[in-house]
Coordinates of C-alpha atoms and ligand atoms in Angstrom, one line a residue:
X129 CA -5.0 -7.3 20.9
X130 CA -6.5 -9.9 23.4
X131 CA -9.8 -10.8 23.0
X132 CA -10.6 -11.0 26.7
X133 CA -8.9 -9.9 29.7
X134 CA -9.6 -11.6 33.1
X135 CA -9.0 -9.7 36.0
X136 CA -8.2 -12.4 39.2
X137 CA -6.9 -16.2 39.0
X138 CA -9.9 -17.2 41.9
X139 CA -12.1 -20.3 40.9
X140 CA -14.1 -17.7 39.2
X141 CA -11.7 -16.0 36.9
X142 CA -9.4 -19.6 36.0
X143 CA -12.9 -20.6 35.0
X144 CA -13.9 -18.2 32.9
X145 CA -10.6 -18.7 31.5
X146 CA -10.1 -21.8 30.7
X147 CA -14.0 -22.1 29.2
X148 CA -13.1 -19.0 26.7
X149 CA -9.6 -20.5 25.6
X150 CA -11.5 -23.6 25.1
X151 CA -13.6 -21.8 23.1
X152 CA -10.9 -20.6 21.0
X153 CA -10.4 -16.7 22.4
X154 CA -7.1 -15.3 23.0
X155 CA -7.5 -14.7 26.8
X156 CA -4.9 -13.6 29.9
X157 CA -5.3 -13.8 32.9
X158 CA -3.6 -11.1 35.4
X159 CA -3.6 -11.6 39.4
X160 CA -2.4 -9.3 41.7
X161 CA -1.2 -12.2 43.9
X162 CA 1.9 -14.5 44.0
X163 CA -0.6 -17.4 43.6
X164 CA -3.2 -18.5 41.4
X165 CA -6.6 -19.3 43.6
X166 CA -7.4 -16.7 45.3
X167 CA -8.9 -17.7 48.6
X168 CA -8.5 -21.8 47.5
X169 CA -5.1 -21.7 48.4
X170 CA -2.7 -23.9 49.8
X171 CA 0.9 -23.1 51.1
X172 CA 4.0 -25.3 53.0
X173 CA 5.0 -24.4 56.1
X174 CA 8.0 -26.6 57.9
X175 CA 6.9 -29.8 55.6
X176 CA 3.1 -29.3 56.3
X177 CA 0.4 -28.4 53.6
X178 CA -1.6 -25.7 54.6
X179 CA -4.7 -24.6 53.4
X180 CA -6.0 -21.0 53.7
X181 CA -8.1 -21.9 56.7
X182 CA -10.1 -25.2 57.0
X183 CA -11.9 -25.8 53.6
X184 CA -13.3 -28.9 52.3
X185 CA -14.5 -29.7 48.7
X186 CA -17.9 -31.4 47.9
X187 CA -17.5 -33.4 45.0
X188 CA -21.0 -33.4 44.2
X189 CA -20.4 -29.8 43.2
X190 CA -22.1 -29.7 39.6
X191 CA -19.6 -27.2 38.2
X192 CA -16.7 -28.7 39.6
X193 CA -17.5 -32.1 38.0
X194 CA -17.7 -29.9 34.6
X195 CA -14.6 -28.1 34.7
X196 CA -11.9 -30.9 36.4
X197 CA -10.3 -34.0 36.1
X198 CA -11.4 -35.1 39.7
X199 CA -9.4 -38.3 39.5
X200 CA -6.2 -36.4 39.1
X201 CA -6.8 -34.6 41.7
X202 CA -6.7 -37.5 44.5
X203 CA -8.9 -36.7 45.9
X204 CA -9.5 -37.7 49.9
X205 CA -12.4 -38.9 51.3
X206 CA -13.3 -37.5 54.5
X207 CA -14.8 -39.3 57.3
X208 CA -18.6 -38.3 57.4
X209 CA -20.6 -36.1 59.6
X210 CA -18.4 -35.4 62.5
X211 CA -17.7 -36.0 67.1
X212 CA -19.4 -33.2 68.8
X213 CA -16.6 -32.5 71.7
X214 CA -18.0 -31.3 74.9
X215 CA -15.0 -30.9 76.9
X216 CA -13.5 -34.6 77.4
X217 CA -17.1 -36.2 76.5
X218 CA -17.1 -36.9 72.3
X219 CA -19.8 -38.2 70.6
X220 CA -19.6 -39.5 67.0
X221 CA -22.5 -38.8 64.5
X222 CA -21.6 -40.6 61.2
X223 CA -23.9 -40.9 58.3
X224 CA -25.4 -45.1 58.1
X225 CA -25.6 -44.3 54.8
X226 CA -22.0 -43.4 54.1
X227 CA -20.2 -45.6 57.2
X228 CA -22.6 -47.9 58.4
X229 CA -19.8 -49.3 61.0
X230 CA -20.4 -45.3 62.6
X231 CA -24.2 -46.6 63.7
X232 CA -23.7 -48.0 67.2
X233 CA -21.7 -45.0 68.0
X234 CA -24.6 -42.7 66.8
X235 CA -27.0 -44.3 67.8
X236 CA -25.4 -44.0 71.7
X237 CA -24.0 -40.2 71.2
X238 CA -26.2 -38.3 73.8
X239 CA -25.5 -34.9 71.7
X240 CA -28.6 -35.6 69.2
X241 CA -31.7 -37.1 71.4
X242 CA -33.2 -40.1 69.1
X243 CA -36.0 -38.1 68.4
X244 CA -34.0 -35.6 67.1
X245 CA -31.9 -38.6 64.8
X246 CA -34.9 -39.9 63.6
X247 CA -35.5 -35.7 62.5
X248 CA -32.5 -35.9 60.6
X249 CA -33.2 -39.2 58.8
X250 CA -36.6 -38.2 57.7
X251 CA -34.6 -34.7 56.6
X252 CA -32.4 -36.6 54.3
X253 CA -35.0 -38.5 53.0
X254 CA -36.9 -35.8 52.0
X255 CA -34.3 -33.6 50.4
X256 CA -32.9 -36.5 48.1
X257 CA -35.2 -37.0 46.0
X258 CA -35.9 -33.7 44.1
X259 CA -33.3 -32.5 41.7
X260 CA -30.5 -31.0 44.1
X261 CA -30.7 -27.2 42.5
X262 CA -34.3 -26.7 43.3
X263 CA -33.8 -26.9 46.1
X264 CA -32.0 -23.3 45.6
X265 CA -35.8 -21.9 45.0
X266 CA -38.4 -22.2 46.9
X267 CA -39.9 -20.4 50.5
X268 CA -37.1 -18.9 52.6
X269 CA -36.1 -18.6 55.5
X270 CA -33.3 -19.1 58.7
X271 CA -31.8 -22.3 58.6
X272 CA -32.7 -22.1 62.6
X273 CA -36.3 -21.3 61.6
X274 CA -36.7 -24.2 59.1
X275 CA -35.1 -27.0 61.3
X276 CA -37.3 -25.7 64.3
X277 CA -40.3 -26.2 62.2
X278 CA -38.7 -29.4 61.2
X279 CA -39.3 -30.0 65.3
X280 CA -35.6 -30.0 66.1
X281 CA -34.3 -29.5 69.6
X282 CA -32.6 -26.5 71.1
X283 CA -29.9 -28.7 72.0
X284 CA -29.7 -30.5 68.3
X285 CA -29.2 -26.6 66.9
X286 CA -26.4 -26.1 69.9
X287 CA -24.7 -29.8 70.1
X288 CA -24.6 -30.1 65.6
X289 CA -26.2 -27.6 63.5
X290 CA -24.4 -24.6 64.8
X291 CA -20.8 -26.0 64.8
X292 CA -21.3 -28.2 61.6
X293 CA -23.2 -25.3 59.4
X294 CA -21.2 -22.5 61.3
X295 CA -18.2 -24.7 60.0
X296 CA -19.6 -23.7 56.1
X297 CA -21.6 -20.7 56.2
X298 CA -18.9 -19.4 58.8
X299 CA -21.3 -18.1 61.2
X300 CA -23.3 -20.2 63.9
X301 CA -26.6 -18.2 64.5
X302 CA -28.0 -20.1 61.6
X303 CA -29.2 -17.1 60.1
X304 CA -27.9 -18.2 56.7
X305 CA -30.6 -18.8 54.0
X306 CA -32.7 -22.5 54.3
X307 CA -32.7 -22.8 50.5
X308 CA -28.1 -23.3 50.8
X309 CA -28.5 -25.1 53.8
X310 CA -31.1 -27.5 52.0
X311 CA -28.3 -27.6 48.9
X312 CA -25.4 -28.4 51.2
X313 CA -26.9 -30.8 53.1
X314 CA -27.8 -32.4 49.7
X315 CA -24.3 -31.9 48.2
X316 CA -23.1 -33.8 51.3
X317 CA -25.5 -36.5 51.1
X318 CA -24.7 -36.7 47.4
X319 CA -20.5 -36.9 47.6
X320 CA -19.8 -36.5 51.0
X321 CA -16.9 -34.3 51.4
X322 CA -13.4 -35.0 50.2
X323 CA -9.7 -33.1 49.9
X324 CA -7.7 -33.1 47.4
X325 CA -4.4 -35.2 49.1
X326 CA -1.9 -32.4 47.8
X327 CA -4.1 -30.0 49.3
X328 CA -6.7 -27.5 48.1
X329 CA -4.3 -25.5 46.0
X330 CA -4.3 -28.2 43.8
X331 CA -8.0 -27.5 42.5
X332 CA -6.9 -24.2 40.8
X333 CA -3.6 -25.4 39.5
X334 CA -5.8 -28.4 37.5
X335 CA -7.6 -25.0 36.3
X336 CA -4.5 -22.8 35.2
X337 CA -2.9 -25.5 33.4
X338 CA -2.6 -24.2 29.4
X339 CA -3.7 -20.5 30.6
X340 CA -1.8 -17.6 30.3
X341 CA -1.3 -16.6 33.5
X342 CA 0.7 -13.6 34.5
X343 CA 1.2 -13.1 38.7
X344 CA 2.0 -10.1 40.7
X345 CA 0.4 -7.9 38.3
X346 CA -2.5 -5.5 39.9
X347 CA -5.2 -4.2 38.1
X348 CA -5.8 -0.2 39.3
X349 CA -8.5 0.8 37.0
X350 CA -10.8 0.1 33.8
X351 CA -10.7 2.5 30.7
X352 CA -13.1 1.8 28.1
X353 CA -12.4 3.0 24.7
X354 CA -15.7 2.1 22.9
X355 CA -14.7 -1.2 21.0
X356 CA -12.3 -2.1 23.6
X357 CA -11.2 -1.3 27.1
X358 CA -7.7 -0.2 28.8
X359 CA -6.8 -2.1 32.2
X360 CA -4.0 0.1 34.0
X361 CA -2.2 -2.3 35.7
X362 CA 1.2 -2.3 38.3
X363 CA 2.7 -3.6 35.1
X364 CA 1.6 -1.5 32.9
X365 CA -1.4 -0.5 30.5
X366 CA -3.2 -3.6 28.6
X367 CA -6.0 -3.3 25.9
X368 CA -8.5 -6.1 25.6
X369 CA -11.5 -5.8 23.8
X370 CA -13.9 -7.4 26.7
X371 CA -12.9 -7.4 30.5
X372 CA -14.7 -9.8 32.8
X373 CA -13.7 -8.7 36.2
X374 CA -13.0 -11.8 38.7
X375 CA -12.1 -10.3 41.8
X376 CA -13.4 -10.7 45.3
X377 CA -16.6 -9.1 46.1
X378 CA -14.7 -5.9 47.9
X379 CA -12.3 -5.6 44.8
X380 CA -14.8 -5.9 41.8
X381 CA -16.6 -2.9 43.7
X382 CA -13.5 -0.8 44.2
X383 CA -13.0 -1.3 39.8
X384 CA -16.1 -1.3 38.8
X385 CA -17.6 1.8 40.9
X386 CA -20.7 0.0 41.8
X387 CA -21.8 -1.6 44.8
X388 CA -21.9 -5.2 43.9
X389 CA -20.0 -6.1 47.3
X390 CA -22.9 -7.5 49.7
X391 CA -20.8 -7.3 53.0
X392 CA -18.4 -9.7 54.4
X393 CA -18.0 -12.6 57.1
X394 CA -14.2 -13.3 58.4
X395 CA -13.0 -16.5 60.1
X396 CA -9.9 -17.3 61.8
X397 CA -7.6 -20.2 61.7
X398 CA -4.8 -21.7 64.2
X399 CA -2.4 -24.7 63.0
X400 CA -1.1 -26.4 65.6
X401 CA 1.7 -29.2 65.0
X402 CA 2.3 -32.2 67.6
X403 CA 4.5 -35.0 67.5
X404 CA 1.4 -37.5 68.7
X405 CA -2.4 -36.7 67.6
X406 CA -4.1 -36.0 70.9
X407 CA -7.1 -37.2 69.1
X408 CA -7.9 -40.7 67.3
X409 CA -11.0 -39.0 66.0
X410 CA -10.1 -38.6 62.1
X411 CA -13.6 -36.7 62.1
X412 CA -14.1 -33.2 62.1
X413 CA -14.4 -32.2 65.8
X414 CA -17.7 -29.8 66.7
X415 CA -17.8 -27.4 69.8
X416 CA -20.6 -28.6 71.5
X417 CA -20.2 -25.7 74.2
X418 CA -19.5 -22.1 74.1
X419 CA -16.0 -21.2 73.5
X420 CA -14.1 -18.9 70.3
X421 CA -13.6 -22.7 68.7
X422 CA -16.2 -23.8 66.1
X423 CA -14.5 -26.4 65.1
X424 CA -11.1 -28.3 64.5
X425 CA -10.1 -31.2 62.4
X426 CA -6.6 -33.3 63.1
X427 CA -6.1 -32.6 59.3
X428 CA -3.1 -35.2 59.4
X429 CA -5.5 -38.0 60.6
X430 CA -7.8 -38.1 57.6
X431 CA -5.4 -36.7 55.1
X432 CA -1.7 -38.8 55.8
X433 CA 0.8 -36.6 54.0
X434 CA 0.0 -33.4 55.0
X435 CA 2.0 -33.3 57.7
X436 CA 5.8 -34.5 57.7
X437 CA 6.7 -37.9 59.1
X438 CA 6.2 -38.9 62.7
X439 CA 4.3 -35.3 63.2
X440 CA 0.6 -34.3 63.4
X441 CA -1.3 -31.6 62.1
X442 CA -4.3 -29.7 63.8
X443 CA -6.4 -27.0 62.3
X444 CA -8.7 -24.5 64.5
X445 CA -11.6 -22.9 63.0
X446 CA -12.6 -19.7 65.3
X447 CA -15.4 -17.9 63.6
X448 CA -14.9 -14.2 63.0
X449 CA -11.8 -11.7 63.7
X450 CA -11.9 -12.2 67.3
X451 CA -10.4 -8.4 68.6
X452 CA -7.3 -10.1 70.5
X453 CA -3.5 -10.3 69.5
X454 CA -2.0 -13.5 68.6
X455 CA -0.6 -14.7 71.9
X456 CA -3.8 -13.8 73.9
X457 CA -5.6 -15.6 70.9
X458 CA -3.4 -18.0 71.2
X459 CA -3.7 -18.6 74.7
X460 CA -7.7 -18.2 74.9
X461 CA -7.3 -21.7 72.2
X462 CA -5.5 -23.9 74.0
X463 CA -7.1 -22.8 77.2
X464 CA -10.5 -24.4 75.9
X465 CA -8.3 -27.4 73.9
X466 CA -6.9 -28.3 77.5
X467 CA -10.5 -28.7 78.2
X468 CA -10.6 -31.6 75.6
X469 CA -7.3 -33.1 75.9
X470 CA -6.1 -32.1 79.7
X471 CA -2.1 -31.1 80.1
X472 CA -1.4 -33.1 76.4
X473 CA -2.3 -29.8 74.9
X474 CA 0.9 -28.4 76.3
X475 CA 2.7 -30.4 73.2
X476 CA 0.7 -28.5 70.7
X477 CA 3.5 -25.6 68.4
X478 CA 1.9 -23.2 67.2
X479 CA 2.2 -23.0 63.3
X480 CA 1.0 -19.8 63.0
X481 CA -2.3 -18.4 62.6
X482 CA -4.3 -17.0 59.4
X483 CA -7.2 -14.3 59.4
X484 CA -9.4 -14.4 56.3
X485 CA -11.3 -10.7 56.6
X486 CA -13.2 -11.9 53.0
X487 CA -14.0 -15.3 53.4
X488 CA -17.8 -15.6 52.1
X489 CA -20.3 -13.1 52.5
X490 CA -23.5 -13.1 54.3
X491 CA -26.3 -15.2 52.7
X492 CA -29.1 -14.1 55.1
X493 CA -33.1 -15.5 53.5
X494 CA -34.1 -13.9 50.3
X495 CA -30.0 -12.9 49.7
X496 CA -30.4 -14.5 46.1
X497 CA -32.6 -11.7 45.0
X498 CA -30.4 -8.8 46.4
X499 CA -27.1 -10.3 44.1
X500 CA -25.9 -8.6 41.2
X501 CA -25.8 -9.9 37.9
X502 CA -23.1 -10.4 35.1
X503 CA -23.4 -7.4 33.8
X504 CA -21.8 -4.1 34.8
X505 CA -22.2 -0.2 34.2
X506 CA -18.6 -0.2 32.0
X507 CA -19.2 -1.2 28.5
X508 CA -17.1 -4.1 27.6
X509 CA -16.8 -5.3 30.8
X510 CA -18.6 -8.2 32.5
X511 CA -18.6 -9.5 36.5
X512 CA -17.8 -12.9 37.6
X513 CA -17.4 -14.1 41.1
X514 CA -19.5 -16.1 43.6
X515 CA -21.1 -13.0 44.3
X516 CA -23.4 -13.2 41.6
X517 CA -24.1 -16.6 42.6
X518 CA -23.3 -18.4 45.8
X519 CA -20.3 -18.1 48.2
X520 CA -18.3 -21.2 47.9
X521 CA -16.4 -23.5 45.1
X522 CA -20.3 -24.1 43.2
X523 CA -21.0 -20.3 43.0
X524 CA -17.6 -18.5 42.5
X525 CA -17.2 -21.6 39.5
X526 CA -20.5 -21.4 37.8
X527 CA -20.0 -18.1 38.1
X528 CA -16.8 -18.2 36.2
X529 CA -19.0 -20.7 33.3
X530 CA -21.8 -18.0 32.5
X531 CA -19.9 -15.2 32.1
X532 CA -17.8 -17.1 29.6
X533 CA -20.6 -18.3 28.2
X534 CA -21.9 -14.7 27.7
X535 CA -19.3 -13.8 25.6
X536 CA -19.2 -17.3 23.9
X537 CA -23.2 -17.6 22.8
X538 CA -23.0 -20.6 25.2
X539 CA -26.9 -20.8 25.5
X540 CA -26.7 -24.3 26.7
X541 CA -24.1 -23.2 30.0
X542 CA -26.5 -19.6 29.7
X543 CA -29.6 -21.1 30.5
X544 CA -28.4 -23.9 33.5
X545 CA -30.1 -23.1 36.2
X546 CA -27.6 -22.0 39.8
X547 CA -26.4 -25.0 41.2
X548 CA -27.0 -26.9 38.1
Ligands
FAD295 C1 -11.4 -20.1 55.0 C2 -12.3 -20.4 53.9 C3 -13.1 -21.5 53.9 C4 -14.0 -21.8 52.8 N1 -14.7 -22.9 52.8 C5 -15.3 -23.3 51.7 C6 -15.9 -24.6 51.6 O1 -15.6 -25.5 52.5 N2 -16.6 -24.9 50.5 C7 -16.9 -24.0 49.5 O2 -17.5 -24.3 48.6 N3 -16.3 -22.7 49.6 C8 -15.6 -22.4 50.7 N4 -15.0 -21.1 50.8 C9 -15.4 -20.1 49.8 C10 -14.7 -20.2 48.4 O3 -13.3 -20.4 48.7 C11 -14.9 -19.0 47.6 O4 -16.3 -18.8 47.5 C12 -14.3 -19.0 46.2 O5 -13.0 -19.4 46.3 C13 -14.4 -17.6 45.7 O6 -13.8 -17.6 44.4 P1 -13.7 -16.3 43.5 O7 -13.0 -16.6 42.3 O8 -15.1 -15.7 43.4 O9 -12.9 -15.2 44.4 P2 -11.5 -15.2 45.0 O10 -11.0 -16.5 45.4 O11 -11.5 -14.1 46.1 O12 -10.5 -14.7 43.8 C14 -10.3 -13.4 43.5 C15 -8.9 -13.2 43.0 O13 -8.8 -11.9 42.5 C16 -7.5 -11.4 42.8 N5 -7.6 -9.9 42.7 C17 -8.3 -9.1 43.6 N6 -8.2 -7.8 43.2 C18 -7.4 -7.8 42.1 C19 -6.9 -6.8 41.2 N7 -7.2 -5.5 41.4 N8 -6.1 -7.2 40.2 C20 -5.7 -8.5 40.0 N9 -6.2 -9.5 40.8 C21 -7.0 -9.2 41.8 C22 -7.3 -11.9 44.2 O14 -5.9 -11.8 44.6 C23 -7.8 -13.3 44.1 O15 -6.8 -14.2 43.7 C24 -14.1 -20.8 51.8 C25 -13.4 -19.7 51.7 C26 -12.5 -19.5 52.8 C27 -11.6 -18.3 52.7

C-alpha cells in the first residue's frame, strides 16, 4: 500500500511530494490534468511559449529557493518596475537600485509627481530592513488605505499602484491586504522578478522530476477506512494510508465537504503575435487610464525565445471575466491598443485568448485569520494548497513543505513561520 497519496500535481502537491519521497515515503501523485502544474503552466502554440496568463516568478521567494535548482531553470531577469502607457505618452519607472541607467527617465516620467518618488524611496527604505516575513504580521489594512497614509497621491494609486499591484493581486481597487502588498514589494526589492527562459512550466517539471506521477487520473471522492483511506478515482480505486489533498481551493472543498474555498478572483489573457514589436519598451506596460487592459508585457522583448524567429509576442492582462464573447473582447483590446500604437495595431494575430475563473482568491485585510489550516474533518487526510497560506508560488509551495512536514515530524519546516 502507498504510504501517502497526493491528490493534484500544483506547486502545492509536487511539493509535498517530492519533500515526502525525500523523506523516504512511498508517495504518488494523481492529477486529473494532462499536465503537471496546475495553474503554473506553460503550453506551445504555432512555435510560441505560452504561459497560462501573464505570471512572473520572484526569486526571492523563500520556499522556492528551498525546493529548486534555480540555476537550471535559466532563469530571466526582467526589466524592473515598469512604463505606465497613457495612450501614446509612456513613462518609464525603473528601480535606481536595480538599473541605475532607468534614473533620468524616472526621474522625468510625469506619471509619479516627485513628491510622490521620493514616497516610494522612503517606502523601500523602510520595508528592507526587517526580516521580509514579518512583515506578513502586523496592523492591517487596504493597500489603498496604507499608501494614502503613506501620503501618496490619487494619481500615484491611478498612474502605478493599481495597474502594477492589480497586475499580482489581480484586482486594482487595492483592497488586497497591506501586510502581502508590504511582502511583495519586499520580494521585488529583494530578487526583482525573473522567468524561467523555457517558460513557467518549467518550474513544476524541476519539481516532478523522480516522482511518480500518474496524469489524467481524477480523484471523485475520499473513503476512509480507519488506518487508511480509499481515493475513487476515473482510474479506478487506490488505498493510501494518508491523503493530503492538493487541489485548488474550489476542488479541495468539493472532496473534502468543507468550506475551505474562500472565493475566487478570474483574470483574462489575449496573445497577440506580430511580425515587428510595436513597442521597444521590454518593460511591463501599465494602463495608466481606464480601459479593460491592466496591463501587457511584449513577452518576446525581455524573454528572446519565446516567440519563433523574426516574430513578436504580446500578452494582455484584462482583469476579471469581462461578460463579452471573444471577437467583441477581442475588438474592445485592440480598440484601446490602437490608442497606444495608432493603425500598427492592425498587424497584431490574435493567438487566442485564456480565461482563468480560479486564479488566486481574494486576500482582503485580516484574510490570514479566516484561512483554513492543514488539517481536515476526514481522518487520514491532510490539505495543502495556497489556501492555507497565501495565493501565489510562496503560499501554494510552503504550503506543499508543512503538510509534508506534518506527516514527516519535520519540526524544523513545522515551526517556519509563512513566508519564511
Ligand atoms: C494567471 C495567473 C497569474 C498568476 N500570477 C502569479 C504570480 O505572478 N506570482 C505568484 O506567486 N503567483 C501567481 N499566481 C498564483 C499561483 O500560480 C498559484 O497560487 C499556485 O500555482 C497555486 O498552486 P496550488 O498547487 O495551490 O494549486 P493549483 O495550481 O490550482 O493546482 C491544483 C491541481 O490539482 C488538480 N486537481 C484539481 N482537482 C483534482 C482532482 N479531483 N483530482 C486530481 N487532480 C485535481 C488540478 O488539475 C491542478 O493541477 C498566478 C496564477 C494565475 C492563474
Amino acid at each position: 500500500m502507498l504510504d501517502v497519496l497526493v491528490v493534484g500535481a500544483g506547486l502545492a502537491g509536487l511539493t509535498a511530494a517530492r519533500r515526502l519521497a525525500q523523506g523516504g515515503r512511498r508517495v504518488r501523485v494523481l492529477e486529473a490534468g494532462e499536465t503537471v502544474g496546475g495553474r503554473v503552466r506553460s503550453r506551445e502554440v504555432e512555435g510560441f511559449t505560452l504561459d497560462a496568463g501573464y505570471q512572473v516568478l520572484f526569486p526571492a521567494y523563500p520556499a522556492l529557493r528551498r525546493n529548486l535548482d534555480l540555476a537550471a531553470l535559466d532563469l530571466v531577469p526582467l526589466p524592473s518596475a515598469a512604463a505606465v502607457r497613457r495612450g501614446k505618452r509612456v513613462d518609464v519607472l525603473g528601480s535606481p537600485l536595480s538599473d541605475p541607467a532607468s534614473l533620468p527617465a524616472t526621474l522625468g516620467a510625469s506619471a509619479l509627481s516627485f513628491g510622490d518618488k521620493l514616497r516610494v524611496a522612503r517606502l523601500a527604505a523602510r520595508l528592507l530592513s526587517p526580516p521580509a516575513h514579518t512583515l506578513l504580521a502586523g496592523e492591517d489594512e487596504t493597500t489603498e488605505d496604507f499608501l494614502r497614509a503613506q501620503g501618496f497621491s490619487g494619481a500615484a494609486l491611478d498612474h502605478f499602484f493599481r495597474p502594477f499591484f492589480g497586475g499580482v493581486f489581480l484586482r486594482r481597487d487595492l483592497s488586497t491586504s497591506a501586510r502581502l502588498f508590504r511582502y511583495y514589494f519586499r520580494m521585488l526589492m529583494d530578487g526583482g522578478a525573473a522567468l524561467p527562459r523555457r517558460g513557467m512550466g518549467e518550474i513544476p517539471a524541476q519539481l516532478a522530476q523522480g516522482l511518480e506521477v500518474r496524469l489524467g487520473v481524477r480523484v471523485t471522492r475520499l473513503l476512509p477506512r480507519g488506518e487508511y483511506t480509499t481515493a475513487l478515482t476515473s482510474a479506478g480505486e487506490i488505498d493510501a494510508r494518508q491523503v493530503i489533498v492538493a487541489t485548488d481551493p474550489p476542488g479541495a472543498a468539493a472532496l473534502l465537504g468543507e468550506d475551505v474555498s474562500r472565493g475566487s478572483l478570474g483574470s483574462t489573457y489575449l496573445y497577440y503575435a506580430s511580425s515587428r514589436a510595436l513597442d521597444d519598451q521590454p518593460r511591463l506596460l501599465l494602463n495608466g487610464e481606464e480601459g479593460l487592459i491592466n496591463n501587457a508585457a511584449w513577452l518576446s522583448r525581455a524573454v528572446p525565445g519565446r516567440a519563433p524567429q523574426g516574430q513578436h509576442l504580446l500578452v494582455v492582462t484584462v482583469l476579471g471575466l469581462p461578460d463579452l464573447g471573444d471577437d467583441a473582447l477581442d475588438a474592445r483590446v485592440r480598440g484601446e491598443l490602437s490608442r497606444w500604437y495608432g493603425d500598427a495595431s492592425r498587424e497584431l494575430r490574435s493567438l487566442g485568448i485564456e480565461r482563468i475563473p480560479h486564479a488566486q482568491f481574494p486576500q482582503p485585510p485580516g484574510y490570514a485569520a479566516t484561512l483554513p489550516g492543514h488539517a481536515t474533518r476526514l481522518p487520514g487526510v491532510l490539505l495543502a494548497s495556497e489556501i492555507t497560506s497565501m495565493s501565489g508560488i510562496q503560499g501554494a509551495m510552503e504550503s506543499g513543505e508543512k503538510a509534508a512536514a506534518i506527516l514527516l515530524g519535520d519540526l524544523v519546516a513545522l515551526s517556519r513561520p509563512r513566508g519564511a
